[in-house]
XYZ file of C-alpha atoms in Angstrom:
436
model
C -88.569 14.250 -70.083
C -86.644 17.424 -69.399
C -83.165 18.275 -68.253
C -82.305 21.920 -66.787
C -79.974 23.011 -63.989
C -81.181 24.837 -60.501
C -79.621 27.175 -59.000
C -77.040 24.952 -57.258
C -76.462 24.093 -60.530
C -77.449 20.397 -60.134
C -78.919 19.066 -62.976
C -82.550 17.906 -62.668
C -84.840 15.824 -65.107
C -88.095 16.671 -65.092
C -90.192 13.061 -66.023
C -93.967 13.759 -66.890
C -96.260 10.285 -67.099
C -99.608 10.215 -66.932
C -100.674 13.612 -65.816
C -98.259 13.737 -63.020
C -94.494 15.397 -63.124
C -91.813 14.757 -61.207
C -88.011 16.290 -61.066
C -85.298 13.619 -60.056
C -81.529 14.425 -59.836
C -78.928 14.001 -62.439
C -75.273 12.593 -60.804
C -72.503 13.038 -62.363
C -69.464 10.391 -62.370
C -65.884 11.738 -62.647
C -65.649 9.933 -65.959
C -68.703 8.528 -68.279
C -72.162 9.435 -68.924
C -74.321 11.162 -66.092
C -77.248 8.470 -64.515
C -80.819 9.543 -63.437
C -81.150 9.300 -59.855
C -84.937 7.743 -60.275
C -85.015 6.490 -56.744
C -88.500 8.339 -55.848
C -89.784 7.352 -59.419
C -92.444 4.700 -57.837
C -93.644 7.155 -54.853
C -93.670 10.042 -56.754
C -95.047 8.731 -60.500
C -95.960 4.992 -59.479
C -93.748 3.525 -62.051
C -90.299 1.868 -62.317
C -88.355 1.420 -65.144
C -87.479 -1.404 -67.130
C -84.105 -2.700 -68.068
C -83.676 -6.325 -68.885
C -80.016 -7.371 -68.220
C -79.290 -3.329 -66.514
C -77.679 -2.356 -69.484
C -79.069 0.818 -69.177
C -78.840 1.106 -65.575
C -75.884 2.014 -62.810
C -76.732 -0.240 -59.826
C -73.674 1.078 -57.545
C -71.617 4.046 -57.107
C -67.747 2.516 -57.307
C -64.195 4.096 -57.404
C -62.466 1.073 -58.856
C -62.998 0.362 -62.758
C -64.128 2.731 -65.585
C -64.784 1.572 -69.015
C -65.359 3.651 -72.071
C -66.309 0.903 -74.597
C -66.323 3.485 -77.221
C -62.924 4.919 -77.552
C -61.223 1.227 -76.046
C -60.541 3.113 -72.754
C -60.105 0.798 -69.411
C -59.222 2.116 -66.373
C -58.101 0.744 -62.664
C -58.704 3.278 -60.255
C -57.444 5.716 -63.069
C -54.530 3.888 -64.559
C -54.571 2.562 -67.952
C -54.652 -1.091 -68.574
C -51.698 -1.046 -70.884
C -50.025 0.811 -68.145
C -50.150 -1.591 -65.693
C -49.748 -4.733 -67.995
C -46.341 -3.453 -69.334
C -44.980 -2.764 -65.947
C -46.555 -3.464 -63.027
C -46.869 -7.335 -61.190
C -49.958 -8.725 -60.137
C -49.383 -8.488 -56.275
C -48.996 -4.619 -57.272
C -52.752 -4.405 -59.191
C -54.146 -6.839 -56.287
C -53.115 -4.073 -53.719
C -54.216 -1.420 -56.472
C -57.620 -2.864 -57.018
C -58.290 -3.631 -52.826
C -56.541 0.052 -51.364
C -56.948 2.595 -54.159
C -53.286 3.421 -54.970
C -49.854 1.614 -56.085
C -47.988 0.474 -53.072
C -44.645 1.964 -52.230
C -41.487 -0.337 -51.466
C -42.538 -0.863 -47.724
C -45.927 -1.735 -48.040
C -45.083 -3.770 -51.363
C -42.972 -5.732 -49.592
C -44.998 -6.179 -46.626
C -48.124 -7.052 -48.386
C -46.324 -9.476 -51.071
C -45.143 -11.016 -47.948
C -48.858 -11.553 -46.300
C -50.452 -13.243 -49.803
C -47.218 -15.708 -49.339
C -48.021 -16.430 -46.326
C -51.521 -16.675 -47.320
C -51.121 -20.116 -49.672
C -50.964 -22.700 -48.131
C -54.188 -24.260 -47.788
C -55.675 -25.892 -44.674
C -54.545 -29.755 -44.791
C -58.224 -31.332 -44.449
C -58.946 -29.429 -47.930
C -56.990 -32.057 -49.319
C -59.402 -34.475 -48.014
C -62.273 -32.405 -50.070
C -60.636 -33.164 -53.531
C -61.602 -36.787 -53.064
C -65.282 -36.090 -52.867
C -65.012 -34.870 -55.898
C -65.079 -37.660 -59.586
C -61.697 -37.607 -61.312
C -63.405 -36.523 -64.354
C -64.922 -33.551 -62.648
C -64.988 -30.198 -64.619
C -62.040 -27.928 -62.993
C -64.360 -25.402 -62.035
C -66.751 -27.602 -60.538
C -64.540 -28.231 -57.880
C -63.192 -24.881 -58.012
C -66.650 -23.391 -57.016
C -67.288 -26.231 -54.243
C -64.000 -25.987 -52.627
C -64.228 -21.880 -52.140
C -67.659 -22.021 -51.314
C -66.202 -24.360 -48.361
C -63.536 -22.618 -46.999
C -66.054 -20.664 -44.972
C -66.509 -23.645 -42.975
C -62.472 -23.856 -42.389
C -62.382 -20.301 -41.615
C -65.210 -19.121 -39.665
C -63.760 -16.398 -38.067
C -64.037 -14.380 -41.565
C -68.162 -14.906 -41.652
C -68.603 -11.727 -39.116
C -67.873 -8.979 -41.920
C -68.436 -6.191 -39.603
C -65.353 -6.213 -38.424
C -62.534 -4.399 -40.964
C -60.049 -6.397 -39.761
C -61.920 -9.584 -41.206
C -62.953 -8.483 -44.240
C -59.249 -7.854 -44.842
C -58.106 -10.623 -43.649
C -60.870 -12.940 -45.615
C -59.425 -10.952 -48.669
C -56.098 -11.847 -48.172
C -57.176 -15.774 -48.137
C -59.165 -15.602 -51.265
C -56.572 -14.329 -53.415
C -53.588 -16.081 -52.260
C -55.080 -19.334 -51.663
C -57.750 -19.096 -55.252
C -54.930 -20.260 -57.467
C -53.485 -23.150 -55.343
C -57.101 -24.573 -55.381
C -57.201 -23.743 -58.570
C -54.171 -25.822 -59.553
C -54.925 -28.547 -57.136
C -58.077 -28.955 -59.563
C -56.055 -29.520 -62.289
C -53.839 -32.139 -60.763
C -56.671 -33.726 -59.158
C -58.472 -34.554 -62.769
C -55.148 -35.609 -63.913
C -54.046 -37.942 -61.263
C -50.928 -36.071 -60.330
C -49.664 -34.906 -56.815
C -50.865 -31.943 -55.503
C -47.934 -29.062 -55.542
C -47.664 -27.200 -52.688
C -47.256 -23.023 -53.295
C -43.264 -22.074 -52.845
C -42.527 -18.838 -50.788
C -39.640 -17.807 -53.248
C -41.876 -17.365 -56.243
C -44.267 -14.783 -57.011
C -47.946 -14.939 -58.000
C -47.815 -15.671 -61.363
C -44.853 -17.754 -60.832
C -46.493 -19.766 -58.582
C -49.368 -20.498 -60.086
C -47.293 -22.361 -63.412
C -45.290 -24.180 -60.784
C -48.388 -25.327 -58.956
C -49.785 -26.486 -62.106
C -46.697 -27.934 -64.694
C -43.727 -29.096 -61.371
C -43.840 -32.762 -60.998
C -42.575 -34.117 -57.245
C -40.417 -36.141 -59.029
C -38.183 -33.385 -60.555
C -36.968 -29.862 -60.179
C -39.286 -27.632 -62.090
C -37.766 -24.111 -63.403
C -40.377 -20.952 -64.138
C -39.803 -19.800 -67.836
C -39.257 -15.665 -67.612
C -41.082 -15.077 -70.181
C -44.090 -17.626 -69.540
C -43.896 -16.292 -66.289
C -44.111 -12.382 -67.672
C -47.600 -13.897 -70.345
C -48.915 -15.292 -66.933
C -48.366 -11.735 -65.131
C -49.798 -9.718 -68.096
C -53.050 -12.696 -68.549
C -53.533 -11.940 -64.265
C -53.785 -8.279 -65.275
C -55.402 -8.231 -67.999
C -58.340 -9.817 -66.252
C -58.297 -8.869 -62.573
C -61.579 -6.813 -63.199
C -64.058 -5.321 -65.485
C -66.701 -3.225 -64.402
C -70.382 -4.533 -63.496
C -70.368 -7.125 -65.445
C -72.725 -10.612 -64.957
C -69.899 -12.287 -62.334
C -69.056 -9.330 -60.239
C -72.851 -8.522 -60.178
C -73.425 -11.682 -58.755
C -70.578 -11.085 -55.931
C -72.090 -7.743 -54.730
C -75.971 -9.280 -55.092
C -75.017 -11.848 -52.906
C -73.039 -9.362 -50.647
C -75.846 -7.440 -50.389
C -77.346 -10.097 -48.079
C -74.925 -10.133 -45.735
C -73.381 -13.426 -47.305
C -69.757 -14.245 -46.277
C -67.051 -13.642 -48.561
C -66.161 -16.665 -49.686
C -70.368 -18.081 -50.769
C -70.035 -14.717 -52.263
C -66.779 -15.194 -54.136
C -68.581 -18.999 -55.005
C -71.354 -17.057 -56.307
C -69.240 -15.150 -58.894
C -67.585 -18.290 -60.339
C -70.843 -19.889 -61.102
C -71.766 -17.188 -63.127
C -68.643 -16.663 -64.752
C -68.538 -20.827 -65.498
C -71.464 -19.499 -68.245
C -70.430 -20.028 -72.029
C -72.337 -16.377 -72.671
C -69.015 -15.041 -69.749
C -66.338 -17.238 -68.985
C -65.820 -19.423 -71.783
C -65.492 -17.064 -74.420
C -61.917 -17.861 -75.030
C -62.411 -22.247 -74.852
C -64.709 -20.990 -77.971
C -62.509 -19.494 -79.759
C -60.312 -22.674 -80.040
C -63.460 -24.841 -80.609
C -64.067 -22.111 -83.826
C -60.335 -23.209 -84.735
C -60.633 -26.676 -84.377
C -64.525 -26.461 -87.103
C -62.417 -24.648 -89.245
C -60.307 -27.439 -89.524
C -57.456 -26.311 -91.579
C -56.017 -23.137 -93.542
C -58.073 -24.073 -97.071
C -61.516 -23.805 -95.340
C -60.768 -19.994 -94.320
C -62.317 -18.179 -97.295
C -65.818 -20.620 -96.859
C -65.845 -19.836 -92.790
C -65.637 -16.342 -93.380
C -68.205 -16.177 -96.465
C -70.404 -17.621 -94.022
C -69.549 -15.281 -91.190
C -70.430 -12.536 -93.663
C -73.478 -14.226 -94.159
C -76.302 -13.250 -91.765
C -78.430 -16.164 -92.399
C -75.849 -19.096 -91.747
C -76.279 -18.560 -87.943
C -72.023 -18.497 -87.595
C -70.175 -16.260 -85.705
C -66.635 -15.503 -85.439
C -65.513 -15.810 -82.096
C -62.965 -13.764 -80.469
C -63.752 -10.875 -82.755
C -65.296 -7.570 -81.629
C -66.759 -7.367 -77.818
C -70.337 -6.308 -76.119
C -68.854 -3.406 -74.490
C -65.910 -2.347 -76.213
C -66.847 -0.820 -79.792
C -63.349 -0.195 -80.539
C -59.983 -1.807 -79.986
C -60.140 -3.932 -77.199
C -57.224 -2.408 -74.642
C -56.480 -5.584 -73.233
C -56.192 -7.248 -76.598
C -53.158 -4.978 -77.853
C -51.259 -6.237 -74.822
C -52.138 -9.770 -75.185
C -51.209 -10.171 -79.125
C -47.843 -8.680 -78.064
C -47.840 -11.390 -75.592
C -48.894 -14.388 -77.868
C -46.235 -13.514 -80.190
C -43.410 -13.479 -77.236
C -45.216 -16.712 -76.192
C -45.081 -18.387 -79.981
C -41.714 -17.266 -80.223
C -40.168 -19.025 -77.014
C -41.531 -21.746 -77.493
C -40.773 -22.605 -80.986
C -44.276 -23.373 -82.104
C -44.577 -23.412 -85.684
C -46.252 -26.145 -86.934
C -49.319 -25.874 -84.532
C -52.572 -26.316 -86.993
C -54.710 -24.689 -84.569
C -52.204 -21.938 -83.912
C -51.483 -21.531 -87.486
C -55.170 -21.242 -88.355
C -55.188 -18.214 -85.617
C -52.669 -15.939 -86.973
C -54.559 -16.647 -90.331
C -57.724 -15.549 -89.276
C -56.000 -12.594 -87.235
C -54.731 -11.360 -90.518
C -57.407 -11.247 -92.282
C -59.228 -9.252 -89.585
C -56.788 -6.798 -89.447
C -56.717 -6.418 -93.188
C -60.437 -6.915 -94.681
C -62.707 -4.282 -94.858
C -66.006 -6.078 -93.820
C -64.182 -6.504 -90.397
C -62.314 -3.111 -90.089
C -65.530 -1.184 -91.083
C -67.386 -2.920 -88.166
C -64.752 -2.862 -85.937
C -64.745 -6.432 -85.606
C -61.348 -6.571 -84.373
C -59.200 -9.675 -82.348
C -60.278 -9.286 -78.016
C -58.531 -10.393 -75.497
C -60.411 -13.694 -75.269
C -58.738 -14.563 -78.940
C -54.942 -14.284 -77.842
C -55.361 -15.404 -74.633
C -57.355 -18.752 -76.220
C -54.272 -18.950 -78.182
C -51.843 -18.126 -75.719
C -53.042 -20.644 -72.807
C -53.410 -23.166 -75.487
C -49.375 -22.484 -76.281
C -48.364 -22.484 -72.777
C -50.181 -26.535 -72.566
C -53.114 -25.350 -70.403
C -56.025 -27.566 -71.260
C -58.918 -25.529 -72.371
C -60.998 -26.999 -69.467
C -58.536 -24.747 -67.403
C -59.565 -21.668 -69.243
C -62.515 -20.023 -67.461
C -60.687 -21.501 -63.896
C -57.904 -19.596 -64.823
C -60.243 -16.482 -65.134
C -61.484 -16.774 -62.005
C -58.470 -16.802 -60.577
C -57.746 -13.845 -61.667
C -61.288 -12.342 -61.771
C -61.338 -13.120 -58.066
C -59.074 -10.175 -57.353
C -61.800 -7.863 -58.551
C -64.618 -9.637 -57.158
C -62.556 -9.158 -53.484
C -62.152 -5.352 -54.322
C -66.069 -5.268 -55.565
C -67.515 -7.012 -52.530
C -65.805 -4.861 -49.897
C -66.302 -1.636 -51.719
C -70.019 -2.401 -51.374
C -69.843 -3.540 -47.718
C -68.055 -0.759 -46.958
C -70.602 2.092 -48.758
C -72.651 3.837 -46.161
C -76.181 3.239 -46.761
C -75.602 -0.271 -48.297
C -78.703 -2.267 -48.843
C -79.782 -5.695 -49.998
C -80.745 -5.722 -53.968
C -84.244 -6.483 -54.461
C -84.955 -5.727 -58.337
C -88.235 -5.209 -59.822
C -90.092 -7.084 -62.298
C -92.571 -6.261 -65.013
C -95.037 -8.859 -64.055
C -97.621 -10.497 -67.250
C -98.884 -13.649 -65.225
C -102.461 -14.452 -63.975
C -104.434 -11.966 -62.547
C -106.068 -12.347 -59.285
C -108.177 -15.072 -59.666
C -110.270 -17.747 -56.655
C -109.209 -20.945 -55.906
C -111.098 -23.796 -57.179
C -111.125 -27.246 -55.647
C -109.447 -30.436 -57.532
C -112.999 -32.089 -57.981
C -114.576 -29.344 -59.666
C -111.689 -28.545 -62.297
């Protein structure tokens, strides 16, 4: 294969197989690596490629996230993460994320206003908790009850229509941490707290989960201000497996919320979601401060099979940008709350130093992600690690939203059909039971 420029200066690739030669177009992003346009590779060279897990390969043109895992660079329609973390508030990246720019004071206001108003959630829903065992995973019934709402809100199914795409947006992200919440109480036998108009997202969401009907219950600031930054720091991420699996399942014409569904079941994976319950299950095998130096001997040992979790990250092989925000934010956390004594907790900061400090890490770059503070951090703040991935979703959701309309909204949008490279049976007759 070939690259050259014509004289419209568009770069083409010229791809030679078998004898025949074809040129296909080379796009080029305003940020990253350019992509192959191999669209008329099968007509033209009767091939396609093959990418297990599209690594390699951009399935969508999209305005919204950038990544470049390389130099720890994450972007949200051009702002930097840290950016937004250190001074922005959630309802300002939800309106980000879903309308391309920050709001100003008007349509802040007006749109902070609509997600309020958005909470609540219809009274029969209440009804759907009890379908549900009391020792149901969280996001078992987190994934059931969105998937339903399309049946309480039918009017969002016909997508065509702008109006209810917005409005089916709206719904998903206010009312995605109430259910989420309501999960939690429901698997620990408490009363269901209803959203409050006079708090904010993040807010909210801690009063939904920790108030009790039986007393006042008072937002800490700066539990409040971890919960802001955690909503940030995860409202989206690129193609990755979960948002994928929103926009696959958009592609069919699927309503919003089965598509929204869709993306929690794949993020409910250990291998996506539940990076961050594993780094606490790591703590807890460790055990205690003494067994450090043999866990890491065998982390530097290929053959024992264990891993350091937390550490390092598929796509970022550099700092983690979230992570610098979020270890400034575990130590606020730690520090408010008094913990000192926390075994677990203690074991973290241990294992954080010596990252940070020995050369077999630093050399590979193996340094603390986002999923190791905020394990430590939700841990802190007395969410139960079953609430972890939930907890990601609910803030994952925001992006998913912003994914699935982008994609409804391209011109030319079609359903995904991916190809296969196929190594079954050949063609081969039928032969009857008797004479097998």
């Amino acid at each position: 294969m070939s690259v050259s420029q014509n004289e419209g200066k568009q770069s083409i690739a010229t791809i030679s197989i078998g004898g025949k030669t074809a040129e296909m177009p080379v796009l080029s992003g305003n940020l990253g690596p350019d992509v192959i346009d191999i669209r008329k590779l099968p007509s033209e060279l009767g091939v396609f490629t093959f990418d297990p897990g599209y690594g390699e390969t951009a399935s969508c043109n999209s305005k919204i996230t950038f990544i470049d895992g390389d130099k720890g660079v994450l972007l949200h329609r051009g702002y930097p993460i840290a950016q937004l973390a250190e001074n922005a508030s959630y309802e300002e990246v939800i309106y980000l994320l879903l309308n391309g720019e920050l709001p100003n004071k008007a349509q802040y206001d007006t749109f902070s206003s609509t997600l309020t108003n958005h909470t609540l959630l219809h009274e029969q829903i209440r009804n759907f908790f009890n379908g549900f065992r009391r020792d149901a995973h969280p996001m078992a019934i987190l994934c059931g009850t969105v998937g339903a709402l399309s049946a309480f809100y039918p009017d969002a199914c016909d997508i065509a229509i702008p109006e209810n795409r917005e409005l089916a947006a709206m719904r998903l992200i206010a009312k995605i941490p109430t259910i989420a919440a309501w999960a939690y109480k429901y698997t620990q036998g408490d009363a269901f707290i209803y959203p409050r108009n006079d708090l904010n997202y993040a807010e909210n969401f801690l009063s939904m989960m920790f108030a009790r009907m039986s007393e006042p219950y008072k937002v800490n600031p700066v539990l409040a201000r971890a919960m802001n930054r955690i909503l940030i720091l995860h409202a989206d991420h690129e193609q990755n497996a979960s948002t994928s699996t929103v926009r696959l399942a958009g592609s069919t014409g699927a309503n919003p919320f089965a598509c929204i569904a869709a993306g929690i079941a794949a993020l409910w994976g250990p291998a996506h979601g539940g990076a961050n319950e594993a780094v606490l299950k790591m703590l807890a095998n460790i055990g205690k401060k003494e067994n450090i130096p043999a866990f890491i001997a065998q982390v530097k040992d290929k053959n024992s099979g264990v891993k350091l979790m937390g550490f390092g990250h598929r796509v970022y092989k550099n700092f983690d940008p979230r992570a610098k925000i979020m270890q400034q934010t575990c130590h606020e956390v730690l520090k408010e709350l008094g913990i000192k004594d926390d075994p677990l907790l203690d074991l973290a900061v241990e294992l954080e130093n010596i990252a940070l400090s020995d050369d077999y890490f630093v050399q590979r770059k193996l340094y603390p992600n986002v999923d190791f503070y905020s394990g430590i951090i939700l841990k802190a703040m007395g969410i139960p690690t079953s609430m972890f991935t939930v907890l990601f979703a609910v803030a994952r959701t925001t992006g998913w939203v912003s994914q699935w309309k982008e994609m409804i909204e391209e011109p030319g949008q079609r359903i995904s059909r991916p190809r296969q490279l196929y190594l079954g049976a050949k063609e081969r007759d039928f032969v009857p039971l008797n004479k097998r």
